[in-house]
mmCIF file of C-alpha atoms and ligand atoms in Angstrom:
data_model
loop_
_atom_site.group_PDB
_atom_site.id
_atom_site.type_symbol
_atom_site.label_atom_id
_atom_site.label_comp_id
_atom_site.label_asym_id
_atom_site.label_seq_id
_atom_site.Cartn_x
_atom_site.Cartn_y
_atom_site.Cartn_z
ATOM 1 C CA MET A 1 54.382 17.411 -6.059
ATOM 2 C CA ALA A 2 50.892 18.007 -4.819
ATOM 3 C CA HIS A 3 50.599 20.851 -2.355
ATOM 4 C CA ILE A 4 47.956 20.735 0.277
ATOM 5 C CA ASN A 5 45.413 23.370 1.135
ATOM 6 C CA ASP A 6 47.452 24.606 4.065
ATOM 7 C CA ASN A 7 44.469 26.370 5.561
ATOM 8 C CA PHE A 8 43.706 22.981 7.113
ATOM 9 C CA LEU A 9 46.967 23.232 9.040
ATOM 10 C CA LYS A 10 45.792 26.451 10.631
ATOM 11 C CA LEU A 11 42.845 24.762 12.319
ATOM 12 C CA PRO A 12 43.425 24.112 15.979
ATOM 13 C CA GLY A 13 42.399 20.502 16.848
ATOM 14 C CA SER A 14 38.735 20.081 17.774
ATOM 15 C CA TYR A 15 39.700 20.805 21.324
ATOM 16 C CA LEU A 16 36.293 21.105 22.955
ATOM 17 C CA PHE A 17 34.790 17.640 22.633
ATOM 18 C CA SER A 18 38.099 15.794 22.727
ATOM 19 C CA GLU A 19 39.078 17.597 25.912
ATOM 20 C CA ILE A 20 35.681 16.805 27.472
ATOM 21 C CA ALA A 21 36.179 13.143 26.488
ATOM 22 C CA ARG A 22 39.715 13.154 27.899
ATOM 23 C CA ARG A 23 38.750 14.624 31.248
ATOM 24 C CA THR A 24 35.680 12.362 31.520
ATOM 25 C CA ALA A 25 37.674 9.245 30.667
ATOM 26 C CA ALA A 26 40.395 10.165 33.187
ATOM 27 C CA TYR A 27 37.792 10.663 35.907
ATOM 28 C CA THR A 28 36.019 7.393 35.089
ATOM 29 C CA ALA A 29 39.310 5.479 35.083
ATOM 30 C CA ALA A 30 40.171 6.815 38.540
ATOM 31 C CA HIS A 31 36.600 6.283 39.886
ATOM 32 C CA PRO A 32 35.129 3.256 38.089
ATOM 33 C CA GLU A 33 32.369 2.961 40.725
ATOM 34 C CA VAL A 34 30.857 6.345 39.795
ATOM 35 C CA SER A 35 28.010 6.472 37.312
ATOM 36 C CA LEU A 36 28.151 9.691 35.340
ATOM 37 C CA ILE A 37 25.176 11.452 33.790
ATOM 38 C CA ARG A 38 25.869 13.133 30.481
ATOM 39 C CA LEU A 39 24.106 16.427 29.891
ATOM 40 C CA GLY A 40 26.708 17.542 27.383
ATOM 41 C CA ILE A 41 25.483 15.586 24.388
ATOM 42 C CA GLY A 42 23.899 17.322 21.409
ATOM 43 C CA ASP A 43 22.422 14.079 20.059
ATOM 44 C CA VAL A 44 18.826 12.969 20.423
ATOM 45 C CA THR A 45 17.976 9.821 22.391
ATOM 46 C CA ARG A 46 14.302 9.169 21.528
ATOM 47 C CA PRO A 47 13.735 6.619 18.733
ATOM 48 C CA LEU A 48 12.402 7.625 15.310
ATOM 49 C CA PRO A 49 8.645 8.200 15.190
ATOM 50 C CA ALA A 50 6.702 5.042 14.208
ATOM 51 C CA ALA A 51 5.216 6.821 11.167
ATOM 52 C CA VAL A 52 8.747 7.419 9.911
ATOM 53 C CA THR A 53 10.019 3.860 10.376
ATOM 54 C CA ALA A 54 6.803 2.456 8.800
ATOM 55 C CA ALA A 55 7.303 4.661 5.727
ATOM 56 C CA MET A 56 10.961 3.668 5.528
ATOM 57 C CA ALA A 57 10.123 -0.047 5.841
ATOM 58 C CA LYS A 58 7.570 0.291 3.042
ATOM 59 C CA ALA A 59 10.158 2.060 0.879
ATOM 60 C CA VAL A 60 12.735 -0.668 1.551
ATOM 61 C CA VAL A 61 10.266 -3.274 0.289
ATOM 62 C CA GLU A 62 9.547 -1.096 -2.784
ATOM 63 C CA MET A 63 13.275 -0.933 -3.490
ATOM 64 C CA GLY A 64 13.369 -4.734 -3.744
ATOM 65 C CA THR A 65 10.854 -4.786 -6.604
ATOM 66 C CA ALA A 66 11.466 -4.073 -10.272
ATOM 67 C CA GLU A 67 8.667 -1.415 -10.355
ATOM 68 C CA GLY A 68 9.624 0.236 -7.072
ATOM 69 C CA PHE A 69 13.404 0.321 -7.415
ATOM 70 C CA HIS A 70 15.026 3.754 -7.284
ATOM 71 C CA GLY A 71 18.588 4.370 -8.424
ATOM 72 C CA TYR A 72 20.153 7.820 -8.423
ATOM 73 C CA GLY A 73 17.512 10.303 -7.445
ATOM 74 C CA PRO A 74 17.351 14.022 -8.214
ATOM 75 C CA GLU A 75 20.268 15.797 -6.494
ATOM 76 C CA GLN A 76 17.834 18.426 -5.162
ATOM 77 C CA GLY A 77 15.556 15.874 -3.514
ATOM 78 C CA TYR A 78 12.433 14.044 -4.707
ATOM 79 C CA GLU A 79 9.528 16.248 -5.654
ATOM 80 C CA PHE A 80 7.278 14.524 -3.129
ATOM 81 C CA LEU A 81 9.509 15.701 -0.249
ATOM 82 C CA ARG A 82 10.247 19.159 -1.593
ATOM 83 C CA ALA A 83 6.520 19.737 -2.064
ATOM 84 C CA ALA A 84 5.692 18.409 1.427
ATOM 85 C CA ILE A 85 8.302 20.688 3.003
ATOM 86 C CA ALA A 86 7.137 23.770 1.074
ATOM 87 C CA ARG A 87 3.478 23.080 1.941
ATOM 88 C CA ASN A 88 3.864 22.186 5.601
ATOM 89 C CA ASP A 89 6.899 24.100 6.871
ATOM 90 C CA TYR A 90 6.231 27.298 4.914
ATOM 91 C CA GLN A 91 3.030 27.799 2.945
ATOM 92 C CA ALA A 92 0.768 26.475 5.708
ATOM 93 C CA ARG A 93 2.337 29.136 7.956
ATOM 94 C CA GLY A 94 1.834 31.888 5.440
ATOM 95 C CA VAL A 95 5.476 31.928 4.294
ATOM 96 C CA ASP A 96 6.296 32.148 0.626
ATOM 97 C CA VAL A 97 8.716 29.326 -0.244
ATOM 98 C CA ALA A 98 8.320 27.145 -3.382
ATOM 99 C CA PRO A 99 9.468 23.523 -3.794
ATOM 100 C CA GLY A 100 12.091 24.638 -6.365
ATOM 101 C CA GLU A 101 13.759 26.748 -3.687
ATOM 102 C CA ILE A 102 14.234 23.721 -1.412
ATOM 103 C CA PHE A 103 17.337 21.543 -1.659
ATOM 104 C CA VAL A 104 17.144 18.291 0.315
ATOM 105 C CA SER A 105 20.493 17.198 1.744
ATOM 106 C CA ASP A 106 22.125 14.805 4.177
ATOM 107 C CA GLY A 107 22.532 17.425 6.886
ATOM 108 C CA ALA A 108 22.479 21.037 7.922
ATOM 109 C CA LYS A 109 26.081 20.547 8.951
ATOM 110 C CA SER A 110 27.119 19.679 5.374
ATOM 111 C CA ASP A 111 25.105 22.552 3.942
ATOM 112 C CA CYS A 112 26.350 25.184 6.459
ATOM 113 C CA GLY A 113 29.872 24.007 5.694
ATOM 114 C CA ASN A 114 29.490 23.742 1.901
ATOM 115 C CA ILE A 115 27.735 27.059 1.368
ATOM 116 C CA VAL A 116 31.108 28.864 1.440
ATOM 117 C CA ASP A 117 31.692 27.440 -2.074
ATOM 118 C CA LEU A 118 29.283 30.060 -3.468
ATOM 119 C CA PHE A 119 31.175 33.111 -2.247
ATOM 120 C CA ALA A 120 34.354 34.892 -3.322
ATOM 121 C CA PRO A 121 37.536 34.256 -1.312
ATOM 122 C CA ASP A 122 37.723 37.817 -0.100
ATOM 123 C CA CYS A 123 34.234 37.829 1.435
ATOM 124 C CA VAL A 124 34.300 38.719 5.120
ATOM 125 C CA ALA A 125 32.154 36.594 7.414
ATOM 126 C CA ALA A 126 30.595 37.661 10.716
ATOM 127 C CA VAL A 127 29.889 35.032 13.325
ATOM 128 C CA CYS A 128 28.222 35.022 16.696
ATOM 129 C CA ASP A 129 30.403 34.481 19.739
ATOM 130 C CA PRO A 130 29.709 31.888 21.187
ATOM 131 C CA VAL A 131 29.154 29.959 17.973
ATOM 132 C CA TYR A 132 28.501 26.570 16.366
ATOM 133 C CA SER A 133 32.068 25.872 15.214
ATOM 134 C CA VAL A 134 31.192 24.689 11.666
ATOM 135 C CA TYR A 135 30.721 28.264 10.439
ATOM 136 C CA VAL A 136 34.172 29.295 11.634
ATOM 137 C CA ASP A 137 36.051 26.158 10.564
ATOM 138 C CA SER A 138 34.548 26.090 7.050
ATOM 139 C CA ASN A 139 35.697 29.683 6.558
ATOM 140 C CA VAL A 140 39.145 28.744 7.816
ATOM 141 C CA MET A 141 39.330 25.849 5.320
ATOM 142 C CA ALA A 142 38.263 28.213 2.532
ATOM 143 C CA GLY A 143 41.117 30.586 3.423
ATOM 144 C CA ARG A 144 38.814 33.396 4.537
ATOM 145 C CA ALA A 145 39.554 33.545 8.238
ATOM 146 C CA GLY A 146 43.085 35.021 8.344
ATOM 147 C CA GLU A 147 45.275 34.007 11.259
ATOM 148 C CA TYR A 148 44.317 32.497 14.601
ATOM 149 C CA ASP A 149 45.271 34.309 17.778
ATOM 150 C CA PRO A 150 45.380 31.799 20.647
ATOM 151 C CA ALA A 151 45.413 34.666 23.145
ATOM 152 C CA THR A 152 41.990 35.933 22.062
ATOM 153 C CA GLY A 153 40.650 32.710 20.527
ATOM 154 C CA ARG A 154 39.779 34.706 17.404
ATOM 155 C CA TRP A 155 40.611 34.697 13.689
ATOM 156 C CA SER A 156 41.941 37.938 12.280
ATOM 157 C CA ARG A 157 39.601 38.222 9.253
ATOM 158 C CA LEU A 158 36.377 37.088 10.885
ATOM 159 C CA LEU A 159 34.078 39.596 12.538
ATOM 160 C CA TYR A 160 32.824 38.478 15.920
ATOM 161 C CA MET A 161 29.437 39.438 17.300
ATOM 162 C CA PRO A 162 29.375 38.835 21.049
ATOM 163 C CA CYS A 163 26.094 37.326 22.305
ATOM 164 C CA THR A 164 25.978 38.021 26.000
ATOM 165 C CA GLU A 165 23.518 38.493 28.840
ATOM 166 C CA GLU A 166 23.760 42.265 28.238
ATOM 167 C CA ASN A 167 22.384 42.059 24.676
ATOM 168 C CA GLY A 168 19.962 39.225 25.442
ATOM 169 C CA PHE A 169 22.228 36.868 23.428
ATOM 170 C CA ALA A 170 21.151 38.552 20.190
ATOM 171 C CA PRO A 171 24.082 40.102 18.318
ATOM 172 C CA ALA A 172 24.383 43.797 17.525
ATOM 173 C CA LEU A 173 25.396 44.916 14.050
ATOM 174 C CA PRO A 174 29.147 44.414 13.930
ATOM 175 C CA GLU A 175 31.820 47.023 13.391
ATOM 176 C CA GLY A 176 33.139 46.644 9.878
ATOM 177 C CA GLU A 177 31.003 45.483 6.970
ATOM 178 C CA PRO A 178 30.501 41.760 6.726
ATOM 179 C CA ASP A 179 29.558 40.123 3.411
ATOM 180 C CA LEU A 180 28.319 36.933 5.047
ATOM 181 C CA ILE A 181 26.413 36.925 8.313
ATOM 182 C CA TYR A 182 25.894 33.658 10.165
ATOM 183 C CA LEU A 183 22.902 33.678 12.461
ATOM 184 C CA CYS A 184 21.627 30.641 14.359
ATOM 185 C CA PHE A 185 18.299 30.847 16.185
ATOM 186 C CA PRO A 186 17.211 29.173 18.387
ATOM 187 C CA SER A 187 20.895 29.407 19.186
ATOM 188 C CA ASN A 188 23.315 26.641 19.739
ATOM 189 C CA PRO A 189 24.789 27.088 22.334
ATOM 190 C CA THR A 190 22.899 29.810 24.200
ATOM 191 C CA GLY A 191 19.446 28.309 23.636
ATOM 192 C CA THR A 192 17.890 31.736 23.021
ATOM 193 C CA VAL A 193 15.723 33.059 20.189
ATOM 194 C CA ILE A 194 15.967 36.377 18.413
ATOM 195 C CA SER A 195 13.012 38.785 18.434
ATOM 196 C CA ARG A 196 11.212 39.526 15.221
ATOM 197 C CA THR A 197 12.183 43.232 15.485
ATOM 198 C CA LYS A 198 15.845 42.420 15.947
ATOM 199 C CA LEU A 199 15.882 39.909 13.075
ATOM 200 C CA GLN A 200 14.144 42.484 10.864
ATOM 201 C CA GLU A 201 17.028 44.875 11.599
ATOM 202 C CA TRP A 202 19.418 42.247 10.277
ATOM 203 C CA VAL A 203 17.358 41.639 7.158
ATOM 204 C CA ASP A 204 17.172 45.393 6.476
ATOM 205 C CA TYR A 205 20.898 45.719 7.098
ATOM 206 C CA ALA A 206 21.726 42.889 4.672
ATOM 207 C CA ASN A 207 19.467 44.316 1.981
ATOM 208 C CA ARG A 208 21.080 47.742 2.448
ATOM 209 C CA THR A 209 24.671 46.491 2.302
ATOM 210 C CA GLY A 210 24.358 43.502 -0.054
ATOM 211 C CA ALA A 211 25.433 41.040 2.618
ATOM 212 C CA VAL A 212 23.926 37.552 2.655
ATOM 213 C CA ILE A 213 22.500 36.120 5.885
ATOM 214 C CA LEU A 214 23.162 32.411 6.399
ATOM 215 C CA TYR A 215 20.362 31.509 8.810
ATOM 216 C CA ASP A 216 20.666 28.223 10.665
ATOM 217 C CA ALA A 217 17.217 27.220 11.928
ATOM 218 C CA ALA A 218 18.170 23.634 12.863
ATOM 219 C CA TYR A 219 16.272 24.015 16.176
ATOM 220 C CA GLU A 220 13.168 25.854 14.891
ATOM 221 C CA ALA A 221 10.855 22.998 15.943
ATOM 222 C CA PHE A 222 11.584 23.894 19.570
ATOM 223 C CA VAL A 223 10.203 27.424 19.298
ATOM 224 C CA THR A 224 7.142 27.824 21.515
ATOM 225 C CA SER A 225 7.190 31.526 22.459
ATOM 226 C CA PRO A 226 4.393 33.317 20.629
ATOM 227 C CA GLY A 227 5.740 35.634 17.945
ATOM 228 C CA ALA A 228 9.288 34.263 17.934
ATOM 229 C CA PRO A 229 10.373 33.659 14.336
ATOM 230 C CA ARG A 230 10.788 30.081 13.185
ATOM 231 C CA SER A 231 11.997 31.035 9.737
ATOM 232 C CA ILE A 232 13.839 34.097 8.497
ATOM 233 C CA PHE A 233 11.453 34.087 5.507
ATOM 234 C CA GLU A 234 8.663 35.207 7.856
ATOM 235 C CA LEU A 235 10.355 38.628 7.672
ATOM 236 C CA GLU A 236 9.798 41.296 5.093
ATOM 237 C CA GLY A 237 12.639 41.417 2.534
ATOM 238 C CA ALA A 238 14.390 38.167 3.579
ATOM 239 C CA ARG A 239 13.956 36.614 0.149
ATOM 240 C CA THR A 240 16.512 38.980 -1.328
ATOM 241 C CA CYS A 241 19.188 38.480 1.330
ATOM 242 C CA ALA A 242 18.926 35.142 3.130
ATOM 243 C CA ILE A 243 19.574 31.425 2.852
ATOM 244 C CA GLU A 244 17.998 29.145 5.489
ATOM 245 C CA PHE A 245 19.237 25.783 6.772
ATOM 246 C CA ARG A 246 16.885 23.343 8.421
ATOM 247 C CA SER A 247 17.137 19.741 9.530
ATOM 248 C CA PHE A 248 15.062 16.709 10.458
ATOM 249 C CA SER A 249 17.806 15.814 12.974
ATOM 250 C CA LYS A 250 16.526 17.431 16.111
ATOM 251 C CA THR A 251 12.962 17.874 14.872
ATOM 252 C CA ALA A 252 12.315 14.208 14.174
ATOM 253 C CA GLY A 253 15.298 12.265 15.486
ATOM 254 C CA PHE A 254 17.178 11.974 12.160
ATOM 255 C CA THR A 255 20.672 12.531 13.559
ATOM 256 C CA GLY A 256 21.675 8.999 12.494
ATOM 257 C CA THR A 257 19.293 8.806 9.521
ATOM 258 C CA ARG A 258 20.437 12.054 7.856
ATOM 259 C CA CYS A 259 18.035 14.396 6.140
ATOM 260 C CA ALA A 260 17.946 18.153 6.071
ATOM 261 C CA TYR A 261 17.237 20.952 3.625
ATOM 262 C CA THR A 262 18.398 24.371 2.554
ATOM 263 C CA VAL A 263 16.185 27.099 1.146
ATOM 264 C CA VAL A 264 17.697 29.410 -1.466
ATOM 265 C CA PRO A 265 15.069 31.869 -2.751
ATOM 266 C CA ARG A 266 14.985 32.679 -6.446
ATOM 267 C CA GLU A 267 15.149 36.420 -5.763
ATOM 268 C CA LEU A 268 18.520 36.104 -4.023
ATOM 269 C CA GLU A 269 21.054 37.491 -6.495
ATOM 270 C CA ARG A 270 24.577 38.835 -6.152
ATOM 271 C CA ASP A 271 26.812 40.023 -9.019
ATOM 272 C CA GLY A 272 23.862 39.353 -11.339
ATOM 273 C CA ALA A 273 23.772 35.621 -10.527
ATOM 274 C CA GLN A 274 20.930 33.717 -8.873
ATOM 275 C CA LEU A 275 22.264 31.917 -5.821
ATOM 276 C CA ASN A 276 19.549 29.286 -6.274
ATOM 277 C CA GLN A 277 21.177 28.342 -9.607
ATOM 278 C CA LEU A 278 24.673 28.369 -8.165
ATOM 279 C CA TRP A 279 23.688 26.110 -5.263
ATOM 280 C CA ASN A 280 21.864 23.820 -7.691
ATOM 281 C CA ARG A 281 25.036 23.628 -9.805
ATOM 282 C CA ARG A 282 27.170 22.974 -6.759
ATOM 283 C CA GLN A 283 24.888 20.222 -5.448
ATOM 284 C CA CYS A 284 24.557 18.575 -8.859
ATOM 285 C CA THR A 285 28.359 18.448 -9.141
ATOM 286 C CA LYS A 286 29.290 17.376 -5.657
ATOM 287 C CA PHE A 287 26.249 15.627 -4.176
ATOM 288 C CA ASN A 288 24.173 12.684 -5.361
ATOM 289 C CA GLY A 289 21.090 13.071 -3.215
ATOM 290 C CA VAL A 290 19.611 11.600 -0.051
ATOM 291 C CA PRO A 291 18.521 7.926 -0.231
ATOM 292 C CA TYR A 292 14.965 7.352 -1.429
ATOM 293 C CA VAL A 293 14.154 5.357 1.712
ATOM 294 C CA VAL A 294 15.253 8.228 3.954
ATOM 295 C CA GLN A 295 13.270 10.806 1.959
ATOM 296 C CA ARG A 296 10.134 8.663 2.294
ATOM 297 C CA GLY A 297 10.803 8.609 6.050
ATOM 298 C CA ALA A 298 11.155 12.400 6.125
ATOM 299 C CA GLU A 299 7.928 12.773 4.111
ATOM 300 C CA ALA A 300 6.094 10.758 6.788
ATOM 301 C CA VAL A 301 7.009 13.406 9.350
ATOM 302 C CA TYR A 302 4.283 15.534 7.731
ATOM 303 C CA THR A 303 1.477 12.968 8.027
ATOM 304 C CA PRO A 304 -0.981 13.513 10.930
ATOM 305 C CA GLU A 305 0.504 10.503 12.795
ATOM 306 C CA GLY A 306 4.055 11.730 12.091
ATOM 307 C CA GLN A 307 3.197 15.217 13.356
ATOM 308 C CA ALA A 308 1.645 13.827 16.550
ATOM 309 C CA GLN A 309 4.638 11.569 17.232
ATOM 310 C CA VAL A 310 7.174 14.324 16.542
ATOM 311 C CA ALA A 311 5.238 16.647 18.862
ATOM 312 C CA GLU A 312 5.350 13.990 21.575
ATOM 313 C CA ASN A 313 9.151 13.660 21.264
ATOM 314 C CA LEU A 314 9.552 17.423 21.336
ATOM 315 C CA ARG A 315 7.400 17.637 24.455
ATOM 316 C CA PHE A 316 9.635 15.063 26.100
ATOM 317 C CA TYR A 317 12.781 17.136 25.455
ATOM 318 C CA GLN A 318 11.007 20.359 26.334
ATOM 319 C CA GLU A 319 10.050 18.907 29.706
ATOM 320 C CA ASN A 320 13.697 17.939 30.320
ATOM 321 C CA ALA A 321 14.701 21.520 29.402
ATOM 322 C CA ARG A 322 12.122 22.871 31.862
ATOM 323 C CA VAL A 323 13.419 20.568 34.612
ATOM 324 C CA ILE A 324 17.012 21.781 34.020
ATOM 325 C CA ARG A 325 16.103 25.435 33.678
ATOM 326 C CA THR A 326 13.799 25.716 36.683
ATOM 327 C CA GLY A 327 15.870 23.411 38.930
ATOM 328 C CA LEU A 328 19.078 25.364 38.398
ATOM 329 C CA ALA A 329 17.345 28.727 38.624
ATOM 330 C CA GLU A 330 15.847 27.689 41.983
ATOM 331 C CA ALA A 331 19.354 26.759 43.099
ATOM 332 C CA GLY A 332 20.358 30.372 42.455
ATOM 333 C CA LEU A 333 22.087 30.017 39.078
ATOM 334 C CA THR A 334 21.478 32.447 36.248
ATOM 335 C CA VAL A 335 20.073 30.423 33.325
ATOM 336 C CA SER A 336 18.952 31.305 29.812
ATOM 337 C CA GLY A 337 17.555 29.281 26.989
ATOM 338 C CA GLY A 338 15.663 26.041 27.475
ATOM 339 C CA VAL A 339 12.293 27.599 26.568
ATOM 340 C CA ASP A 340 12.489 27.626 22.771
ATOM 341 C CA SER A 341 15.458 25.294 22.609
ATOM 342 C CA PRO A 342 16.854 22.032 23.949
ATOM 343 C CA TYR A 343 19.883 23.933 25.245
ATOM 344 C CA VAL A 344 20.174 25.625 28.615
ATOM 345 C CA TRP A 345 22.955 28.164 29.019
ATOM 346 C CA VAL A 346 24.104 28.485 32.611
ATOM 347 C CA LYS A 347 26.256 31.201 34.103
ATOM 348 C CA THR A 348 28.934 29.760 36.373
ATOM 349 C CA PRO A 349 28.640 30.788 40.040
ATOM 350 C CA ALA A 350 30.830 33.692 41.108
ATOM 351 C CA GLY A 351 32.179 33.960 37.588
ATOM 352 C CA ILE A 352 34.465 30.947 37.856
ATOM 353 C CA PRO A 353 35.986 29.860 34.535
ATOM 354 C CA SER A 354 33.815 27.427 32.597
ATOM 355 C CA TRP A 355 36.409 24.606 32.578
ATOM 356 C CA ASP A 356 36.742 24.887 36.356
ATOM 357 C CA PHE A 357 32.981 24.618 36.766
ATOM 358 C CA PHE A 358 32.947 21.704 34.297
ATOM 359 C CA ASP A 359 35.547 19.905 36.484
ATOM 360 C CA ARG A 360 33.638 20.629 39.663
ATOM 361 C CA LEU A 361 30.402 19.230 38.252
ATOM 362 C CA LEU A 362 32.237 16.216 36.875
ATOM 363 C CA GLN A 363 34.043 15.425 40.091
ATOM 364 C CA GLU A 364 31.437 16.402 42.702
ATOM 365 C CA ALA A 365 28.076 16.044 40.962
ATOM 366 C CA HIS A 366 29.176 13.365 38.482
ATOM 367 C CA VAL A 367 27.499 15.229 35.652
ATOM 368 C CA VAL A 368 29.169 15.869 32.297
ATOM 369 C CA THR A 369 28.432 19.308 30.808
ATOM 370 C CA THR A 370 29.923 21.405 27.999
ATOM 371 C CA PRO A 371 32.099 24.385 28.992
ATOM 372 C CA GLY A 372 30.951 27.577 27.304
ATOM 373 C CA ALA A 373 34.499 28.747 26.587
ATOM 374 C CA GLY A 374 34.725 25.984 23.977
ATOM 375 C CA PHE A 375 32.184 27.842 21.809
ATOM 376 C CA GLY A 376 34.176 31.074 21.718
ATOM 377 C CA PRO A 377 35.610 33.696 24.059
ATOM 378 C CA SER A 378 32.214 35.139 24.992
ATOM 379 C CA GLY A 379 31.116 31.679 26.146
ATOM 380 C CA GLU A 380 33.570 31.903 29.034
ATOM 381 C CA GLY A 381 31.800 31.925 32.405
ATOM 382 C CA HIS A 382 29.036 29.632 31.145
ATOM 383 C CA ILE A 383 28.280 25.957 30.626
ATOM 384 C CA ARG A 384 25.799 24.381 28.217
ATOM 385 C CA LEU A 385 23.400 21.668 29.316
ATOM 386 C CA THR A 386 21.223 19.735 26.900
ATOM 387 C CA ALA A 387 17.721 18.335 27.217
ATOM 388 C CA PHE A 388 18.318 15.331 24.977
ATOM 389 C CA GLY A 389 18.879 12.838 27.838
ATOM 390 C CA GLU A 390 16.521 10.417 29.581
ATOM 391 C CA ALA A 391 13.932 12.093 31.839
ATOM 392 C CA GLU A 392 14.955 10.282 35.018
ATOM 393 C CA ALA A 393 18.689 10.860 34.441
ATOM 394 C CA THR A 394 18.018 14.550 33.730
ATOM 395 C CA ARG A 395 16.080 14.981 36.997
ATOM 396 C CA LYS A 396 18.815 13.189 38.918
ATOM 397 C CA ALA A 397 21.543 15.300 37.290
ATOM 398 C CA VAL A 398 19.783 18.517 38.311
ATOM 399 C CA GLU A 399 19.387 17.218 41.880
ATOM 400 C CA ARG A 400 23.068 16.340 41.987
ATOM 401 C CA ILE A 401 24.136 19.754 40.685
ATOM 402 C CA CYS A 402 21.842 21.520 43.189
ATOM 403 C CA ALA A 403 23.288 19.403 46.039
ATOM 404 C CA VAL A 404 26.832 20.422 45.087
ATOM 405 C CA LEU A 405 25.899 24.108 44.916
HETATM 406 N N1 PLP B 1 23.304 23.455 12.994
HETATM 407 C C1 PLP B 1 23.412 23.520 14.325
HETATM 408 C C2 PLP B 1 23.347 24.852 14.975
HETATM 409 C C3 PLP B 1 23.620 22.377 15.083
HETATM 410 O O1 PLP B 1 23.739 22.454 16.426
HETATM 411 C C4 PLP B 1 23.690 21.137 14.421
HETATM 412 C C5 PLP B 1 23.915 19.869 15.166
HETATM 413 O O2 PLP B 1 24.189 19.780 16.305
HETATM 414 C C6 PLP B 1 23.567 21.113 13.051
HETATM 415 C C7 PLP B 1 23.384 22.292 12.356
HETATM 416 C C8 PLP B 1 23.716 19.828 12.292
HETATM 417 O O3 PLP B 1 22.542 19.311 11.841
HETATM 418 P P1 PLP B 1 22.501 18.020 10.939
HETATM 419 O O4 PLP B 1 22.349 16.838 11.845
HETATM 420 O O5 PLP B 1 21.306 18.225 10.054
HETATM 421 O O6 PLP B 1 23.769 17.935 10.158
#
């Protein structure tokens, strides 16, 4: 008799997005004449840059020739892409990361979820609240989260670091001593960045205690504020305590194409083992690499044309974020994020619960948002809006919300 990993049974259903879909579908069924605008989506809408599709088309043709065919590639990614990433995303910005420390993958989601394989079952993880749910759920599946308390929305063995208006959405060092610290900046969902000084405190803390920081920089391309860190490896001492996750998804529109990478520095050791080697071993066993065609597409992101086209797409989303942020602020709402991020985090008026505000915006403004409570208890009293929509629809959605308020 095979027994299951019953940690899976502990996971509450993915309530947030299914509940949004349920309420939206119910409203649409009752009001088929209404055209809803969706500002809840976390997926990009702009097409892939032309430089990327041209490189992919060329690679497809290559694959159909005897000389250009590629079978299984290196699990860590082709050298051409690892070298392009190291050169452009790190070395050109004065950050010390070598190609051998870069592991190309099919997504930051997979890597953030799979990284738990490297750590002992009794490691204690600290997560931000509100949080990108993958960090929590992957710890639950690995049996590290303890028991869920529906009353508080928290797991007994995880340490929660509230990110609120009071602390500028940057977590304070938690009570208790975490072994794994998940940080995500620019943050999903609050849309805020962490200051260099604050991030340095985390790096120093991890080096002092032996914790490992799992730094999710999936939205780093949106950082525009001077001095805000784009990589944790910009900070002194990070190479001995941090792993960084990055993605082409939001940077270059690869959400459906799938390419990302994780940086594991060679100096990062625990219990005498190099984590770079452990991750390499893990990937070689359980992952067979990203398609050649996709990696050629990702490489083209770094060409001058690719860079210009990516910048144009980012400007498009940044303008949407500005429209949301300034429009709602002028209407008297308290907003954060949206400057270094495609996400705008909005405080509900008069502190009404986030699901109530979600319903009001759905029914009266005909705009679909994401209730903050779905990202964790400290997300209550907020909603998340995203800048990934069409420009005209975004402007109209903001007008509609302002009219309702
Ligand atoms: N990390 C964060 C914080 C995200 O919000 C997302 C996607 O929404 C991801 C990772 C997933 O990225 P990928 O598409 O590379 O799997």
